[in-house]
């Protein structure tokens, strides 16, 4: 089955009160782990590629790995550009066959974000490519751009932004952030703000970045075997479920994949110090990705059986 647009996926998710997981991919094992989970759960999937991932693996490798992944399945799968920083990168992935792009002008002044997003929409829509944009700013690090404080999305501005840009989905800032250390104290999301935005933009798909839940079992496992991951705290799964039921159709997860793989590999090296065949440690790492993604699909996103 060829790659699909998120359009139908999101319409069904919105109506059903669930969300689709958008999982970051960098290499073959991550793609295989996510795909295996999707097949097991009969779940639609979004696989997304950051600029860093594109630099690491190369666009052609990612596209060919995705072609291979889709050969044996009829699952609906979207290939999405995560945090596209400029028009050129969006155009390159559109030309390469991605079915969805994010143009991230969230760091720009409002009118410049609008102008850039409009430019990408004008390039993407004639080719049937979906466009996600971002309004507001998340704290944390995204593709080497680091911002210490978040700026929550203004609901009235979100309406104006969507109307003037024609973007298909909107990433909003309501208290999530990228990386493993999302909250210093009690985790808190501004769900009232989310409900206000949903009320002003009915039926419109919203996106939550920085939505890893940072399972403590992985943090503890990594640290028990030599890791030094301090202050790790994610978004509680119950809050993600609430967001999924309130207009958030796409939930981005990268950090949890990194933690699952790294904790598993650290343990493997501890338990079997004589191993040096990469297949020996990448096999359990890939299984850990699969199990973590299956758990998300089943227990957090609610999209099991929705393919
Ligand atoms: O938005 C951030 C994602 O986790 C991608 O991270 O730029 O290090 O690949 P990366
Ligand atoms: P996490 O760091 O919470 O996994 O967020 C990933 C993300 O938003 C990718 O765009
Ligand atoms: Zn993000």
XYZ file of C-alpha atoms and ligand atoms in Angstrom:
328
model
C 0.000 0.000 0.000
C 1.424 3.451 -0.898
C 1.883 6.207 1.667
C -1.330 8.063 2.460
C -2.351 11.584 3.465
C -3.371 12.139 7.094
C -6.690 13.654 5.929
C -8.926 10.617 6.394
C -6.984 9.378 9.438
C -7.523 12.675 11.237
C -11.205 12.962 10.279
C -11.837 9.523 11.799
C -9.666 10.246 14.834
C -11.463 13.539 15.492
C -14.871 11.896 15.259
C -13.763 8.941 17.382
C -12.015 10.963 20.086
C -8.661 9.261 19.657
C -5.261 10.329 18.289
C -2.681 8.977 15.854
C 0.875 8.567 17.117
C 3.558 10.391 15.158
C 6.789 8.553 15.859
C 10.229 9.942 14.967
C 12.407 7.663 12.845
C 16.170 7.717 12.257
C 17.127 4.212 11.174
C 15.918 0.792 10.076
C 15.402 -0.708 13.529
C 13.180 2.168 14.686
C 11.080 1.958 11.521
C 10.756 -1.815 11.912
C 9.813 -1.581 15.598
C 7.081 0.999 14.927
C 5.742 -0.875 11.901
C 5.590 -4.158 13.847
C 3.559 -2.443 16.568
C 1.188 -0.922 13.989
C 0.662 -4.288 12.320
C 0.042 -6.028 15.645
C -2.462 -3.373 16.742
C -4.003 -2.720 13.293
C -3.320 0.959 13.849
C -2.806 3.831 11.420
C 0.689 5.301 11.767
C 2.601 8.505 11.150
C 6.353 8.135 10.792
C 8.116 11.475 10.968
C 11.575 12.652 10.034
C 13.326 15.645 11.580
C 16.007 17.663 9.793
C 18.502 15.954 12.101
C 17.218 12.525 11.090
C 17.418 13.505 7.441
C 21.023 14.574 7.924
C 21.853 11.397 9.858
C 20.243 8.799 7.597
C 19.849 10.679 4.309
C 16.470 11.305 2.666
C 16.927 8.553 0.076
C 17.634 5.930 2.738
C 14.553 6.932 4.709
C 12.344 6.838 1.632
C 13.661 3.438 0.527
C 13.310 2.034 4.056
C 9.717 3.252 4.064
C 9.074 1.624 0.689
C 10.384 -1.636 2.138
C 8.264 -1.217 5.262
C 5.111 -0.771 3.185
C 5.687 -3.745 0.880
C 4.131 -6.297 3.185
C 1.318 -4.344 4.745
C -1.972 -2.657 3.944
C -1.758 -0.322 6.957
C -2.385 3.380 6.267
C 0.976 5.078 6.890
C 1.915 8.763 6.552
C 5.493 9.945 5.987
C 5.801 13.390 7.582
C 8.522 16.038 7.831
C 8.941 17.071 11.467
C 9.861 20.722 12.201
C 10.628 21.855 8.657
C 12.590 25.069 9.212
C 12.235 26.657 5.801
C 10.520 26.468 2.428
C 13.413 24.625 0.710
C 13.400 21.615 3.030
C 9.618 21.327 2.684
C 9.904 21.436 -1.106
C 12.653 18.801 -1.098
C 10.610 16.290 0.893
C 7.447 17.028 -1.102
C 9.424 16.267 -4.262
C 10.781 13.127 -2.561
C 7.306 11.721 -1.912
C 6.483 12.680 1.692
C 2.712 12.944 2.150
C 2.782 15.514 4.944
C 5.076 18.354 6.024
C 5.401 20.569 9.033
C 6.536 24.111 8.430
C 7.682 25.401 11.778
C 7.626 29.185 11.772
C 6.826 29.318 15.483
C 10.075 31.147 16.264
C 9.243 33.927 13.763
C 7.198 37.086 14.323
C 3.497 36.351 13.722
C 3.171 37.897 10.238
C 6.373 36.164 9.072
C 5.093 32.812 10.351
C 1.914 33.435 8.327
C 3.827 34.378 5.162
C 6.129 31.331 5.375
C 3.279 28.939 6.101
C 1.270 30.319 3.172
C 4.226 29.771 0.863
C 4.513 26.112 1.885
C 0.745 25.583 1.610
C 0.854 26.971 -1.950
C 3.574 24.451 -2.869
C 2.110 21.446 -1.010
C -1.608 21.562 -1.737
C -1.469 21.209 -5.535
C 0.467 17.968 -4.909
C -2.005 16.701 -2.322
C 0.490 17.112 0.523
C -0.787 17.950 4.008
C 0.642 20.963 5.879
C 1.037 21.214 9.653
C 2.080 24.581 11.081
C 2.882 25.756 14.597
C 1.699 28.710 16.618
C 3.082 29.395 20.084
C 6.425 28.114 21.275
C 7.430 25.027 23.224
C 10.221 25.177 25.772
C 13.129 22.812 25.212
C 15.303 21.828 22.305
C 14.052 21.138 18.817
C 16.579 20.617 16.088
C 19.287 22.642 17.733
C 16.952 25.585 18.322
C 16.558 25.907 22.063
C 14.003 28.012 23.838
C 13.950 28.292 27.606
C 10.374 29.454 28.039
C 7.210 28.432 26.297
C 4.702 30.865 24.849
C 1.252 29.322 24.995
C -0.895 29.522 21.871
C -3.367 32.384 21.852
C -6.790 30.905 20.904
C -8.052 33.920 18.923
C -4.746 34.144 17.072
C -4.990 30.424 16.233
C -8.296 31.063 14.436
C -6.827 33.974 12.479
C -3.694 31.954 11.658
C -5.609 28.954 10.299
C -7.911 31.182 8.238
C -5.102 33.231 6.725
C -2.632 30.405 6.022
C -4.909 27.543 4.961
C -2.741 25.110 6.959
C -4.376 21.719 7.478
C -3.436 21.103 11.110
C -1.952 23.213 13.867
C 0.596 22.395 16.562
C -0.237 24.283 19.724
C 1.680 25.086 22.894
C -0.229 24.221 26.087
C 2.627 23.213 28.392
C 4.372 20.277 26.717
C 8.042 20.527 25.752
C 10.602 18.497 23.836
C 13.026 16.111 25.506
C 13.108 14.067 28.707
C 12.775 16.849 31.327
C 9.406 18.438 30.749
C 8.346 19.531 34.214
C 10.296 20.710 37.261
C 7.340 20.229 39.635
C 3.935 18.649 39.106
C 3.108 18.033 35.429
C 0.515 20.492 34.219
C -1.095 21.111 30.826
C -3.409 24.017 30.063
C -6.338 21.835 29.018
C -8.742 24.780 29.389
C -6.790 26.544 26.658
C -7.025 23.406 24.516
C -10.804 23.290 25.001
C -11.089 26.975 24.070
C -9.118 26.407 20.858
C -11.173 23.314 20.021
C -14.358 25.307 20.586
C -13.187 28.073 18.248
C -11.906 25.643 15.594
C -14.457 22.808 15.562
C -13.494 19.683 13.567
C -10.012 21.099 13.059
C -7.113 18.684 13.825
C -4.675 19.899 16.473
C -1.193 18.525 17.127
C 0.694 18.020 20.380
C 4.488 18.103 20.194
C 6.695 17.154 23.114
C 4.218 14.481 24.152
C 6.464 11.674 25.381
C 5.440 10.297 28.743
C 9.051 9.422 29.689
C 8.335 6.007 31.289
C 10.275 5.868 34.545
C 10.999 2.175 34.010
C 13.271 3.109 31.067
C 14.915 5.985 32.927
C 15.597 3.722 35.900
C 16.867 0.908 33.681
C 19.209 3.241 31.781
C 20.535 4.713 35.042
C 20.897 1.295 36.684
C 23.266 0.290 33.896
C 25.541 3.312 33.769
C 23.261 6.053 32.444
C 23.105 9.519 33.947
C 19.689 10.791 32.977
C 18.634 13.282 35.630
C 15.323 15.047 36.216
C 13.455 13.056 33.591
C 9.708 13.624 33.716
C 7.137 13.357 30.937
C 3.498 14.096 30.230
C 1.262 11.754 32.254
C -0.599 9.309 30.050
C -3.945 10.376 31.519
C -3.364 13.942 30.217
C -2.534 12.617 26.761
C -5.789 10.647 26.771
C -7.686 13.829 27.657
C -5.970 15.717 24.829
C -6.744 12.905 22.377
C -10.426 13.158 23.298
C -10.415 16.948 22.804
C -9.407 17.630 19.202
C -5.744 16.573 19.333
C -5.432 14.151 16.407
C -1.621 13.812 16.290
C 0.601 13.126 19.285
C 4.376 13.344 18.721
C 6.682 10.829 20.374
C 10.444 10.712 20.002
C 12.035 10.790 23.468
C 10.264 7.578 24.570
C 11.747 5.733 21.577
C 15.219 6.970 22.474
C 14.773 5.932 26.102
C 13.408 2.479 25.247
C 16.306 1.728 22.898
C 19.054 3.168 25.068
C 17.899 1.517 28.308
C 17.639 -1.841 26.549
C 21.066 -1.562 24.935
C 22.693 -0.446 28.200
C 21.227 -3.480 29.981
C 22.344 -5.769 27.187
C 25.927 -4.503 27.386
C 25.877 -5.015 31.154
C 24.389 -8.522 31.006
C 26.456 -9.715 28.055
C 29.725 -7.804 28.061
C 31.302 -10.195 25.578
C 28.724 -9.400 22.841
C 29.911 -7.219 20.002
C 27.610 -8.217 17.147
C 25.267 -5.219 16.629
C 22.436 -7.632 15.840
C 22.686 -9.007 19.371
C 21.783 -5.695 20.997
C 19.743 -4.096 18.217
C 17.281 -7.006 18.234
C 16.118 -6.413 21.847
C 16.271 -2.652 21.236
C 13.932 -3.027 18.263
C 11.603 -5.236 20.349
C 11.577 -2.563 23.064
C 10.471 0.054 20.496
C 7.734 -2.285 19.305
C 6.438 -2.963 22.822
C 6.524 0.696 23.827
C 4.694 1.794 20.656
C 2.095 -0.990 21.056
C 1.448 0.195 24.597
C 0.929 3.780 23.385
C -1.402 2.745 20.608
C -3.490 0.515 22.867
C -3.517 2.375 26.165
C -2.833 6.032 25.412
C -3.740 7.012 21.841
C -6.751 4.714 21.557
C -6.125 3.843 17.897
C -5.922 0.034 18.088
C -8.061 -1.539 15.369
C -8.589 1.809 13.565
C -6.557 0.933 10.440
O 11.359 17.864 17.798
C 12.268 17.170 18.151
C 12.391 15.748 17.766
O 12.559 14.988 18.935
C 13.502 15.530 16.784
O 14.744 15.563 17.390
O 16.035 16.994 15.850
O 17.194 15.536 17.490
O 16.055 14.538 15.523
P 16.102 15.678 16.510
P 9.217 14.316 22.701
O 10.565 14.884 22.939
O 8.307 14.544 23.873
O 9.236 12.870 22.329
O 8.550 15.114 21.474
C 8.864 14.789 20.154
C 8.346 15.776 19.171
O 7.544 16.636 19.457
C 8.861 15.670 17.819
O 8.427 16.719 17.006
Zn 8.235 18.577 17.978
